[in-house]
CSV table of C-alpha atoms in Angstrom, one decimal:
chain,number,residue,atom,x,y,z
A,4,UNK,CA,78.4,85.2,128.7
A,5,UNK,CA,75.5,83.2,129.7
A,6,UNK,CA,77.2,80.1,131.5
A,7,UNK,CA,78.2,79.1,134.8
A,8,UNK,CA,80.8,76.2,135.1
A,9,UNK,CA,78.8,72.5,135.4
A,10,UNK,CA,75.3,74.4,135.1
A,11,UNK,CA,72.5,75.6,132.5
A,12,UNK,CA,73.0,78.6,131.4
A,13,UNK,CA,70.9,81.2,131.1
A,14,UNK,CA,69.0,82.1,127.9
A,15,UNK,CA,71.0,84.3,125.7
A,16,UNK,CA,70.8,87.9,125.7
A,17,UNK,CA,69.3,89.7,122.2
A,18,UNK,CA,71.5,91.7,120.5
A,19,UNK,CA,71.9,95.6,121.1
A,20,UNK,CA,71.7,98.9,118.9
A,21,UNK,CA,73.3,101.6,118.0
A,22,UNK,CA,73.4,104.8,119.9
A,23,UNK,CA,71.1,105.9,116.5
A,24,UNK,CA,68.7,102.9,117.2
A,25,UNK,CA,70.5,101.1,114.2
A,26,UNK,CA,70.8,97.3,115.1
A,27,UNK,CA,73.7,95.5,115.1
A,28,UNK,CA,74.8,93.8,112.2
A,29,UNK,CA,77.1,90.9,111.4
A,30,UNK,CA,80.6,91.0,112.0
A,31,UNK,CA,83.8,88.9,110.7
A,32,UNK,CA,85.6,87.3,113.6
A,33,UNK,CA,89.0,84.8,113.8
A,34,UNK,CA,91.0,83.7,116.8
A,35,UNK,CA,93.2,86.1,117.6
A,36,UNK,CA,96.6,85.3,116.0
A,37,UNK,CA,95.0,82.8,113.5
A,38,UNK,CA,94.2,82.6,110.0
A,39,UNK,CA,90.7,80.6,110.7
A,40,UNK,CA,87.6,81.6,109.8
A,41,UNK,CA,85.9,84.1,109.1
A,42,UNK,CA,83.7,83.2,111.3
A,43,UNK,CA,80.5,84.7,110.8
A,44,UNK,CA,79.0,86.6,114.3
A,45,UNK,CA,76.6,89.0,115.6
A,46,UNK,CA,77.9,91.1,118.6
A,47,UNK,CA,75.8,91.5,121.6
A,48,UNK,CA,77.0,95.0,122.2
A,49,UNK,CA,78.0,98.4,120.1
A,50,UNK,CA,81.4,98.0,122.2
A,51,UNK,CA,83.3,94.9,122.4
A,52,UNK,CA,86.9,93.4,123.3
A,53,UNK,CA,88.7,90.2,122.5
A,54,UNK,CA,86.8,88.6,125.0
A,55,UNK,CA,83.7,89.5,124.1
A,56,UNK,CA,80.5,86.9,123.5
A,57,UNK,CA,78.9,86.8,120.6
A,58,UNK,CA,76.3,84.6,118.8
A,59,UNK,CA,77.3,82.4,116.2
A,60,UNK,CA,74.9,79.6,114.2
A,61,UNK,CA,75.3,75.9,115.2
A,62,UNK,CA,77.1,75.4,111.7
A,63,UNK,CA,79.9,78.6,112.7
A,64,UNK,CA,79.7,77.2,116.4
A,65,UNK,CA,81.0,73.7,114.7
A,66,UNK,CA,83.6,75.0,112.4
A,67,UNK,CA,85.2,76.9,115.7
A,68,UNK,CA,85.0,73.8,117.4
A,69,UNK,CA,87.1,71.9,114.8
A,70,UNK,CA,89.6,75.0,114.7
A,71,UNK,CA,90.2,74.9,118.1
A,72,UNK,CA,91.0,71.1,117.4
A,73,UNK,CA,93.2,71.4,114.5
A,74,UNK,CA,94.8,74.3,117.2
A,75,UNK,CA,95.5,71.8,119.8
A,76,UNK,CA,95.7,75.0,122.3
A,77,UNK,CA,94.0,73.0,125.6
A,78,UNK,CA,90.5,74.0,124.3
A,79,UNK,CA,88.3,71.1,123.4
A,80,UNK,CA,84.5,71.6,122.3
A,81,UNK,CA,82.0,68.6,122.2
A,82,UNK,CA,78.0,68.9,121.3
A,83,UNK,CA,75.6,66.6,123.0
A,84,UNK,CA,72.7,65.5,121.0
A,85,UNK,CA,70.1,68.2,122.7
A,86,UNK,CA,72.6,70.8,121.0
A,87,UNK,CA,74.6,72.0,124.0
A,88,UNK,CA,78.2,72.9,123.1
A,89,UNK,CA,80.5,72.2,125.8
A,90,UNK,CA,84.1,73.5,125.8
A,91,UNK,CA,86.5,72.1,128.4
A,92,UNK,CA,89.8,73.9,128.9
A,93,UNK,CA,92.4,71.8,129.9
A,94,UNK,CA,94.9,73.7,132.7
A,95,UNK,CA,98.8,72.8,132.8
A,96,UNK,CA,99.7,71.9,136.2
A,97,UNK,CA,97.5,69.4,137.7
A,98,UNK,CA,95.1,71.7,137.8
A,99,UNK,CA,91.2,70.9,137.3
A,100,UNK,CA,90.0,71.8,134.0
A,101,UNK,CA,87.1,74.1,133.6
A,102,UNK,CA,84.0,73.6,131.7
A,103,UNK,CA,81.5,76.0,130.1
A,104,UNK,CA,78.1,74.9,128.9
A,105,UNK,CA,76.5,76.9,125.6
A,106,UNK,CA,73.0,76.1,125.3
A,107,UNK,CA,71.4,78.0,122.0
A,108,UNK,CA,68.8,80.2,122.0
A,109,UNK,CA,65.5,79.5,120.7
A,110,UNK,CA,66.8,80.4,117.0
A,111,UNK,CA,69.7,78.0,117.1
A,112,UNK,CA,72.4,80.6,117.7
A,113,UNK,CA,75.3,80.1,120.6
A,114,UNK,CA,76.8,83.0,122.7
A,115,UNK,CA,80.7,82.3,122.4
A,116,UNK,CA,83.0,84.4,124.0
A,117,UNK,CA,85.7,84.5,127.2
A,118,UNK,CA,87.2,81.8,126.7
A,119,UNK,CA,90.1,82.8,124.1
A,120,UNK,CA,91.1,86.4,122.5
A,121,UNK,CA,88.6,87.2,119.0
A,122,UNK,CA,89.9,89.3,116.4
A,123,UNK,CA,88.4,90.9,113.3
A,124,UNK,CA,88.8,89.0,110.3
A,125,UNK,CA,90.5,90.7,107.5
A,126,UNK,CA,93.4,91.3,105.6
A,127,UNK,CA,96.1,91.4,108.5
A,128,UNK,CA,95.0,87.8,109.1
A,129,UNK,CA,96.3,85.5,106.4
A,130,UNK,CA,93.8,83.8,104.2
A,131,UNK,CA,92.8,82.0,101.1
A,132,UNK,CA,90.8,83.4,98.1
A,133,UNK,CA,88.5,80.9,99.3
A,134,UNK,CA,87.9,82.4,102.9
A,135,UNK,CA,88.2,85.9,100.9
A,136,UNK,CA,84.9,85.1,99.3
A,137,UNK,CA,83.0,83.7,102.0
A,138,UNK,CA,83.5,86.8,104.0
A,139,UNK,CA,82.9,88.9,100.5
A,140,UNK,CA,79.4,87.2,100.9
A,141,UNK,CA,78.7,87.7,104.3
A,142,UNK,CA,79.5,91.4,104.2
A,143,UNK,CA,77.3,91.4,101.6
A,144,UNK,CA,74.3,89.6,102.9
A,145,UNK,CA,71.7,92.5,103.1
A,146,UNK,CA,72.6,93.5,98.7
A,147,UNK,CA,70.4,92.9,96.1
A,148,UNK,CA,71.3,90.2,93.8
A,149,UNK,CA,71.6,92.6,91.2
A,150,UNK,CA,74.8,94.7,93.6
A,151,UNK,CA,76.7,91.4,94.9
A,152,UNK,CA,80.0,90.5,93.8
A,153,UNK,CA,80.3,88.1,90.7
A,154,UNK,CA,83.0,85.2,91.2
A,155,UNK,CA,84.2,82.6,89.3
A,156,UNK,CA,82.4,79.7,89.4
A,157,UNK,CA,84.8,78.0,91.8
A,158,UNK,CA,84.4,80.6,94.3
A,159,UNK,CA,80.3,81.1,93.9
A,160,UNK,CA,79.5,78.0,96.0
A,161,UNK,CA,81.5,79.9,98.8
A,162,UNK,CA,80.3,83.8,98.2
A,163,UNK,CA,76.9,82.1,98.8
A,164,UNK,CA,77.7,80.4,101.7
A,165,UNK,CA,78.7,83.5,103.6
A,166,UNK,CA,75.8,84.9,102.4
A,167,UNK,CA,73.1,81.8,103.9
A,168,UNK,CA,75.6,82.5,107.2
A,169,UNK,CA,74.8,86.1,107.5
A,170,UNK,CA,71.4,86.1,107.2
A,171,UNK,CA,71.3,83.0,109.5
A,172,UNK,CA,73.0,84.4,112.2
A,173,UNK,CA,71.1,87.6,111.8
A,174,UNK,CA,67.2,86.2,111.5
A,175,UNK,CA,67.5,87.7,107.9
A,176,UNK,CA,67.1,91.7,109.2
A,177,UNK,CA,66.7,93.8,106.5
A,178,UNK,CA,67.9,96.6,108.7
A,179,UNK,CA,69.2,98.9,106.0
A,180,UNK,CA,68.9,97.2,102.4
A,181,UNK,CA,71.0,98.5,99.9
């Protein structure tokens, strides 16, 4: 991860490829043990484990923020008004809490990880139809108009919205159009 406790971070780190050359492309992650999200990320690496960083847009970056809230598990995360995300984890027994400072990188995006346990998103997490579509849409960011999923018109708004995440998150690659 690219912070030090109490200091700037570093810049963040671009995203890897496959062994093939293939870059990485979105993934769906939630809080481990959690039915939040998805949230909509880009791993830094081919190879990753729960506590793995990965970038997420400001608009993701906010939406973990206010899970972790709703959570109440010792995490808090506060944005200053030159964008830097501060988490501050709160120890049990007296003991100093910690704090990591996020800054983004030049396209807005925040490298988020070590801090709590990430899991994929899918269907062993539970979920609404609602979060079923917006991750519908994201996985489906790089289809034609002509190939994506038709939903109701109740569920469109949110298909979409997974869709403006992914390419967001991912600087609208076209890596392998379908």
């Amino acid at each position: 991860m690219n912070t030090t406790p109490d200091a700037v971070p570093t810049a963040v780190p671009r995203p890897t490829y496959w062994p093939d050359g293939t870059p990485l492309s979105i993934q769906l992650f939630t809080l481990e043990d959690s039915g939040y999200g998805p949230y909509v990320g880009l791993p830094l690496r081919h190879f990753w484990t729960p506590v793995s960083a990965h970038l997420f847009t400001r608009a993701t970056a906010e939406q973990i923020v206010k899970d972790l809230h709703r959570d109440e598990c010792g995490i808090l995360g506060a944005f200053a008004d030159d964008g830097t995300l501060t988490f501050t984890t709160e120890h049990e027994n007296g003991k100093e809490s910690t704090r990591t400072i996020l800054r983004p990188d030049e396209h807005g995006r925040y490298e988020i990880g070590g801090l709590w346990a990430w899991d994929e998103w899918g269907d062993h997490a539970p979920h609404t139809v609602g979060q079923a579509a917006f991750a519908l849409g994201a996985a489906e960011y790089r289809w034609t108009a002509e190939r994506c999923t038709k939903h109701s018109e109740g569920l469109d708004h949110l298909y979409a919205q997974g869709r403006e995440e992914a390419h967001a998150v991912s600087l609208h690659r076209d890596e392998s159009a379908n």
